[in-house]
Amino acid sequence: MTRRVKPSLYFSVDIEADGPIPGPYSMLSLGAAVAGRQDVDGYEPADPEKDTFYRELRPISPDFVPQALAVSGLDRERLTAEGSEPAAAMAAFGVWVGEVCAAYGGAQPVMCGYPASYDWTFLYWYLLLSPGRARSGTPGAST
């Protein structure tokens, strides 16, 4: 029996946060773009502007590190009033990833970013907060 290997769909992900760890601090924005698809025949880069996702999120905590907030250039007061509810934003992200993977032949999503450990920590923690989300992780890769 021949085992069919699913192609991988690489997502370049970037988050902005107002501190070093999720929970006490907040993820303020999430952006993602399809970077490319890899299968047994090789890697094919994607148009980075074709399939994108972006949300600015409402802070989940009043705590923040001023230097971390300054890096993002985002306005916490505006996000408190206008930012997306984090659970809804993460649910929308999950739906988007699923739809894009389906459009690329049922590909397995792989998160890429730099530094992947920082972005992945916030992304995964927030995904766990989203109702109905699977508790399994997406393979990460640092590029």
JSON list of C-alpha atoms in Angstrom, two decimals:
[
{"chain": "A", "resi": 1, "resn": "MET", "atom": "CA", "xyz": [0.00, 0.00, 0.00]},
{"chain": "A", "resi": 2, "resn": "THR", "atom": "CA", "xyz": [1.35, 3.42, -0.97]},
{"chain": "A", "resi": 3, "resn": "ARG", "atom": "CA", "xyz": [1.21, 6.10, 1.69]},
{"chain": "A", "resi": 4, "resn": "ARG", "atom": "CA", "xyz": [0.06, 9.48, 0.39]},
{"chain": "A", "resi": 5, "resn": "VAL", "atom": "CA", "xyz": [2.04, 12.36, 1.87]},
{"chain": "A", "resi": 6, "resn": "LYS", "atom": "CA", "xyz": [0.12, 15.59, 2.32]},
{"chain": "A", "resi": 7, "resn": "PRO", "atom": "CA", "xyz": [1.77, 18.69, 0.92]},
{"chain": "A", "resi": 8, "resn": "SER", "atom": "CA", "xyz": [2.89, 21.35, 3.39]},
{"chain": "A", "resi": 9, "resn": "LEU", "atom": "CA", "xyz": [1.57, 24.89, 3.19]},
{"chain": "A", "resi": 10, "resn": "TYR", "atom": "CA", "xyz": [3.89, 27.41, 4.82]},
{"chain": "A", "resi": 11, "resn": "PHE", "atom": "CA", "xyz": [2.35, 30.40, 6.56]},
{"chain": "A", "resi": 12, "resn": "SER", "atom": "CA", "xyz": [4.54, 33.36, 7.42]},
{"chain": "A", "resi": 13, "resn": "VAL", "atom": "CA", "xyz": [3.13, 34.63, 10.72]},
{"chain": "A", "resi": 14, "resn": "ASP", "atom": "CA", "xyz": [3.93, 37.77, 12.69]},
{"chain": "A", "resi": 15, "resn": "ILE", "atom": "CA", "xyz": [2.39, 38.90, 15.94]},
{"chain": "A", "resi": 16, "resn": "GLU", "atom": "CA", "xyz": [2.80, 42.05, 17.97]},
{"chain": "A", "resi": 17, "resn": "ALA", "atom": "CA", "xyz": [2.45, 41.86, 21.74]},
{"chain": "A", "resi": 18, "resn": "ASP", "atom": "CA", "xyz": [2.80, 44.23, 24.66]},
{"chain": "A", "resi": 19, "resn": "GLY", "atom": "CA", "xyz": [4.99, 41.98, 26.79]},
{"chain": "A", "resi": 20, "resn": "PRO", "atom": "CA", "xyz": [7.19, 38.89, 26.85]},
{"chain": "A", "resi": 21, "resn": "ILE", "atom": "CA", "xyz": [4.63, 36.13, 27.55]},
{"chain": "A", "resi": 22, "resn": "PRO", "atom": "CA", "xyz": [0.95, 35.45, 26.86]},
{"chain": "A", "resi": 23, "resn": "GLY", "atom": "CA", "xyz": [-1.52, 35.61, 29.73]},
{"chain": "A", "resi": 24, "resn": "PRO", "atom": "CA", "xyz": [-0.12, 38.44, 31.80]},
{"chain": "A", "resi": 25, "resn": "TYR", "atom": "CA", "xyz": [0.42, 40.33, 28.54]},
{"chain": "A", "resi": 26, "resn": "SER", "atom": "CA", "xyz": [-1.59, 40.64, 25.34]},
{"chain": "A", "resi": 27, "resn": "MET", "atom": "CA", "xyz": [-1.18, 39.80, 21.70]},
{"chain": "A", "resi": 28, "resn": "LEU", "atom": "CA", "xyz": [-2.21, 43.01, 19.95]},
{"chain": "A", "resi": 29, "resn": "SER", "atom": "CA", "xyz": [-2.09, 41.97, 16.31]},
{"chain": "A", "resi": 30, "resn": "LEU", "atom": "CA", "xyz": [-1.83, 38.86, 14.17]},
{"chain": "A", "resi": 31, "resn": "GLY", "atom": "CA", "xyz": [-0.82, 38.84, 10.54]},
{"chain": "A", "resi": 32, "resn": "ALA", "atom": "CA", "xyz": [-0.27, 35.87, 8.25]},
{"chain": "A", "resi": 33, "resn": "ALA", "atom": "CA", "xyz": [0.41, 35.23, 4.59]},
{"chain": "A", "resi": 34, "resn": "VAL", "atom": "CA", "xyz": [0.86, 32.06, 2.60]},
{"chain": "A", "resi": 35, "resn": "ALA", "atom": "CA", "xyz": [4.57, 31.78, 1.83]},
{"chain": "A", "resi": 36, "resn": "GLY", "atom": "CA", "xyz": [4.54, 28.67, -0.33]},
{"chain": "A", "resi": 37, "resn": "ARG", "atom": "CA", "xyz": [3.64, 25.03, -0.81]},
{"chain": "A", "resi": 38, "resn": "GLN", "atom": "CA", "xyz": [5.91, 22.01, -0.68]},
{"chain": "A", "resi": 39, "resn": "ASP", "atom": "CA", "xyz": [5.19, 18.50, -1.87]},
{"chain": "A", "resi": 40, "resn": "VAL", "atom": "CA", "xyz": [7.25, 15.57, -3.11]},
{"chain": "A", "resi": 41, "resn": "ASP", "atom": "CA", "xyz": [8.06, 17.49, -6.30]},
{"chain": "A", "resi": 42, "resn": "GLY", "atom": "CA", "xyz": [9.55, 20.48, -4.49]},
{"chain": "A", "resi": 43, "resn": "TYR", "atom": "CA", "xyz": [8.74, 23.92, -3.14]},
{"chain": "A", "resi": 44, "resn": "GLU", "atom": "CA", "xyz": [6.63, 26.49, -4.95]},
{"chain": "A", "resi": 45, "resn": "PRO", "atom": "CA", "xyz": [6.60, 30.03, -3.53]},
{"chain": "A", "resi": 46, "resn": "ALA", "atom": "CA", "xyz": [3.25, 31.80, -3.26]},
{"chain": "A", "resi": 47, "resn": "ASP", "atom": "CA", "xyz": [2.33, 35.39, -4.03]},
{"chain": "A", "resi": 48, "resn": "PRO", "atom": "CA", "xyz": [2.63, 36.90, -0.52]},
{"chain": "A", "resi": 49, "resn": "GLU", "atom": "CA", "xyz": [-0.20, 39.34, -1.21]},
{"chain": "A", "resi": 50, "resn": "LYS", "atom": "CA", "xyz": [-2.72, 36.77, -2.48]},
{"chain": "A", "resi": 51, "resn": "ASP", "atom": "CA", "xyz": [-3.74, 34.93, 0.69]},
{"chain": "A", "resi": 52, "resn": "THR", "atom": "CA", "xyz": [-3.44, 37.10, 3.79]},
{"chain": "A", "resi": 53, "resn": "PHE", "atom": "CA", "xyz": [-5.02, 37.50, 7.22]},
{"chain": "A", "resi": 54, "resn": "TYR", "atom": "CA", "xyz": [-4.76, 40.43, 9.65]},
{"chain": "A", "resi": 55, "resn": "ARG", "atom": "CA", "xyz": [-6.52, 41.30, 12.89]},
{"chain": "A", "resi": 56, "resn": "GLU", "atom": "CA", "xyz": [-5.88, 43.76, 15.68]},
{"chain": "A", "resi": 57, "resn": "LEU", "atom": "CA", "xyz": [-7.00, 42.37, 19.03]},
{"chain": "A", "resi": 58, "resn": "ARG", "atom": "CA", "xyz": [-8.46, 43.81, 22.18]},
{"chain": "A", "resi": 59, "resn": "PRO", "atom": "CA", "xyz": [-5.94, 43.51, 25.06]},
{"chain": "A", "resi": 60, "resn": "ILE", "atom": "CA", "xyz": [-6.78, 40.79, 27.60]},
{"chain": "A", "resi": 61, "resn": "SER", "atom": "CA", "xyz": [-4.88, 42.35, 30.49]},
{"chain": "A", "resi": 62, "resn": "PRO", "atom": "CA", "xyz": [-4.27, 45.86, 31.80]},
{"chain": "A", "resi": 63, "resn": "ASP", "atom": "CA", "xyz": [-0.55, 45.04, 32.16]},
{"chain": "A", "resi": 64, "resn": "PHE", "atom": "CA", "xyz": [2.00, 45.92, 29.49]},
{"chain": "A", "resi": 65, "resn": "VAL", "atom": "CA", "xyz": [5.69, 46.65, 29.06]},
{"chain": "A", "resi": 66, "resn": "PRO", "atom": "CA", "xyz": [6.06, 50.15, 27.59]},
{"chain": "A", "resi": 67, "resn": "GLN", "atom": "CA", "xyz": [9.13, 49.19, 25.53]},
{"chain": "A", "resi": 68, "resn": "ALA", "atom": "CA", "xyz": [7.30, 46.18, 24.03]},
{"chain": "A", "resi": 69, "resn": "LEU", "atom": "CA", "xyz": [4.27, 48.32, 23.20]},
{"chain": "A", "resi": 70, "resn": "ALA", "atom": "CA", "xyz": [6.51, 50.92, 21.55]},
{"chain": "A", "resi": 71, "resn": "VAL", "atom": "CA", "xyz": [7.92, 48.28, 19.16]},
{"chain": "A", "resi": 72, "resn": "SER", "atom": "CA", "xyz": [4.45, 47.64, 17.70]},
{"chain": "A", "resi": 73, "resn": "GLY", "atom": "CA", "xyz": [3.43, 51.27, 17.33]},
{"chain": "A", "resi": 74, "resn": "LEU", "atom": "CA", "xyz": [-0.12, 50.20, 18.23]},
{"chain": "A", "resi": 75, "resn": "ASP", "atom": "CA", "xyz": [-2.43, 52.23, 20.46]},
{"chain": "A", "resi": 76, "resn": "ARG", "atom": "CA", "xyz": [-3.71, 50.17, 23.42]},
{"chain": "A", "resi": 77, "resn": "GLU", "atom": "CA", "xyz": [-6.54, 52.62, 24.14]},
{"chain": "A", "resi": 78, "resn": "ARG", "atom": "CA", "xyz": [-7.81, 52.33, 20.57]},
{"chain": "A", "resi": 79, "resn": "LEU", "atom": "CA", "xyz": [-7.48, 48.53, 20.64]},
{"chain": "A", "resi": 80, "resn": "THR", "atom": "CA", "xyz": [-9.36, 48.37, 23.95]},
{"chain": "A", "resi": 81, "resn": "ALA", "atom": "CA", "xyz": [-12.25, 50.18, 22.28]},
{"chain": "A", "resi": 82, "resn": "GLU", "atom": "CA", "xyz": [-12.02, 48.86, 18.72]},
{"chain": "A", "resi": 83, "resn": "GLY", "atom": "CA", "xyz": [-9.91, 45.67, 18.71]},
{"chain": "A", "resi": 84, "resn": "SER", "atom": "CA", "xyz": [-11.39, 42.32, 17.79]},
{"chain": "A", "resi": 85, "resn": "GLU", "atom": "CA", "xyz": [-12.45, 40.02, 20.60]},
{"chain": "A", "resi": 86, "resn": "PRO", "atom": "CA", "xyz": [-9.47, 37.60, 20.82]},
{"chain": "A", "resi": 87, "resn": "ALA", "atom": "CA", "xyz": [-11.55, 34.39, 20.73]},
{"chain": "A", "resi": 88, "resn": "ALA", "atom": "CA", "xyz": [-13.46, 35.60, 17.65]},
{"chain": "A", "resi": 89, "resn": "ALA", "atom": "CA", "xyz": [-10.25, 36.67, 15.91]},
{"chain": "A", "resi": 90, "resn": "MET", "atom": "CA", "xyz": [-8.63, 33.31, 16.57]},
{"chain": "A", "resi": 91, "resn": "ALA", "atom": "CA", "xyz": [-11.72, 31.46, 15.37]},
{"chain": "A", "resi": 92, "resn": "ALA", "atom": "CA", "xyz": [-11.63, 33.53, 12.16]},
{"chain": "A", "resi": 93, "resn": "PHE", "atom": "CA", "xyz": [-7.91, 32.73, 11.80]},
{"chain": "A", "resi": 94, "resn": "GLY", "atom": "CA", "xyz": [-8.60, 29.01, 12.18]},
{"chain": "A", "resi": 95, "resn": "VAL", "atom": "CA", "xyz": [-11.33, 29.14, 9.54]},
{"chain": "A", "resi": 96, "resn": "TRP", "atom": "CA", "xyz": [-9.06, 31.09, 7.19]},
{"chain": "A", "resi": 97, "resn": "VAL", "atom": "CA", "xyz": [-6.18, 28.60, 7.61]},
{"chain": "A", "resi": 98, "resn": "GLY", "atom": "CA", "xyz": [-8.58, 25.71, 6.95]},
{"chain": "A", "resi": 99, "resn": "GLU", "atom": "CA", "xyz": [-10.01, 27.33, 3.82]},
{"chain": "A", "resi": 100, "resn": "VAL", "atom": "CA", "xyz": [-6.61, 28.21, 2.41]},
{"chain": "A", "resi": 101, "resn": "CYS", "atom": "CA", "xyz": [-5.24, 24.71, 3.11]},
{"chain": "A", "resi": 102, "resn": "ALA", "atom": "CA", "xyz": [-8.26, 23.21, 1.35]},
{"chain": "A", "resi": 103, "resn": "ALA", "atom": "CA", "xyz": [-7.68, 25.51, -1.64]},
{"chain": "A", "resi": 104, "resn": "TYR", "atom": "CA", "xyz": [-4.09, 24.23, -1.82]},
{"chain": "A", "resi": 105, "resn": "GLY", "atom": "CA", "xyz": [-5.15, 20.58, -2.08]},
{"chain": "A", "resi": 106, "resn": "GLY", "atom": "CA", "xyz": [-5.69, 19.76, 1.58]},
{"chain": "A", "resi": 107, "resn": "ALA", "atom": "CA", "xyz": [-2.19, 20.83, 2.59]},
{"chain": "A", "resi": 108, "resn": "GLN", "atom": "CA", "xyz": [-0.87, 20.57, 6.16]},
{"chain": "A", "resi": 109, "resn": "PRO", "atom": "CA", "xyz": [-0.31, 24.06, 7.67]},
{"chain": "A", "resi": 110, "resn": "VAL", "atom": "CA", "xyz": [3.19, 24.91, 8.87]},
{"chain": "A", "resi": 111, "resn": "MET", "atom": "CA", "xyz": [3.88, 28.16, 10.72]},
{"chain": "A", "resi": 112, "resn": "CYS", "atom": "CA", "xyz": [7.04, 30.10, 9.87]},
{"chain": "A", "resi": 113, "resn": "GLY", "atom": "CA", "xyz": [8.24, 33.23, 11.55]},
{"chain": "A", "resi": 114, "resn": "TYR", "atom": "CA", "xyz": [11.13, 34.94, 13.25]},
{"chain": "A", "resi": 115, "resn": "PRO", "atom": "CA", "xyz": [11.51, 34.54, 16.08]},
{"chain": "A", "resi": 116, "resn": "ALA", "atom": "CA", "xyz": [9.19, 31.55, 15.73]},
{"chain": "A", "resi": 117, "resn": "SER", "atom": "CA", "xyz": [9.38, 30.67, 19.43]},
{"chain": "A", "resi": 118, "resn": "TYR", "atom": "CA", "xyz": [7.98, 34.08, 20.45]},
{"chain": "A", "resi": 119, "resn": "ASP", "atom": "CA", "xyz": [5.27, 34.32, 17.81]},
{"chain": "A", "resi": 120, "resn": "TRP", "atom": "CA", "xyz": [4.29, 30.66, 18.21]},
{"chain": "A", "resi": 121, "resn": "THR", "atom": "CA", "xyz": [3.97, 30.98, 22.01]},
{"chain": "A", "resi": 122, "resn": "PHE", "atom": "CA", "xyz": [1.38, 33.75, 21.69]},
{"chain": "A", "resi": 123, "resn": "LEU", "atom": "CA", "xyz": [-0.36, 32.21, 18.68]},
{"chain": "A", "resi": 124, "resn": "TYR", "atom": "CA", "xyz": [-0.75, 28.79, 20.30]},
{"chain": "A", "resi": 125, "resn": "TRP", "atom": "CA", "xyz": [-1.82, 30.21, 23.67]},
{"chain": "A", "resi": 126, "resn": "TYR", "atom": "CA", "xyz": [-4.50, 32.33, 22.00]},
{"chain": "A", "resi": 127, "resn": "LEU", "atom": "CA", "xyz": [-5.66, 29.41, 19.82]},
{"chain": "A", "resi": 128, "resn": "LEU", "atom": "CA", "xyz": [-6.22, 27.39, 22.99]},
{"chain": "A", "resi": 129, "resn": "LEU", "atom": "CA", "xyz": [-8.59, 30.13, 24.19]},
{"chain": "A", "resi": 130, "resn": "SER", "atom": "CA", "xyz": [-10.72, 29.87, 21.08]},
{"chain": "A", "resi": 131, "resn": "PRO", "atom": "CA", "xyz": [-13.85, 27.72, 21.62]},
{"chain": "A", "resi": 132, "resn": "GLY", "atom": "CA", "xyz": [-14.01, 24.60, 19.47]},
{"chain": "A", "resi": 133, "resn": "ARG", "atom": "CA", "xyz": [-10.35, 24.72, 18.44]},
{"chain": "A", "resi": 134, "resn": "ALA", "atom": "CA", "xyz": [-8.35, 21.52, 18.35]},
{"chain": "A", "resi": 135, "resn": "ARG", "atom": "CA", "xyz": [-5.77, 21.23, 21.10]},
{"chain": "A", "resi": 136, "resn": "SER", "atom": "CA", "xyz": [-3.09, 19.89, 18.77]},
{"chain": "A", "resi": 137, "resn": "GLY", "atom": "CA", "xyz": [-0.37, 22.18, 17.48]},
{"chain": "A", "resi": 138, "resn": "THR", "atom": "CA", "xyz": [0.76, 23.10, 14.02]},
{"chain": "A", "resi": 139, "resn": "PRO", "atom": "CA", "xyz": [4.37, 22.22, 13.27]},
{"chain": "A", "resi": 140, "resn": "GLY", "atom": "CA", "xyz": [6.54, 25.30, 13.58]},
{"chain": "A", "resi": 141, "resn": "ALA", "atom": "CA", "xyz": [9.54, 26.34, 11.54]},
{"chain": "A", "resi": 142, "resn": "SER", "atom": "CA", "xyz": [11.84, 29.30, 11.91]},
{"chain": "A", "resi": 143, "resn": "THR", "atom": "CA", "xyz": [12.97, 30.95, 8.72]}
]
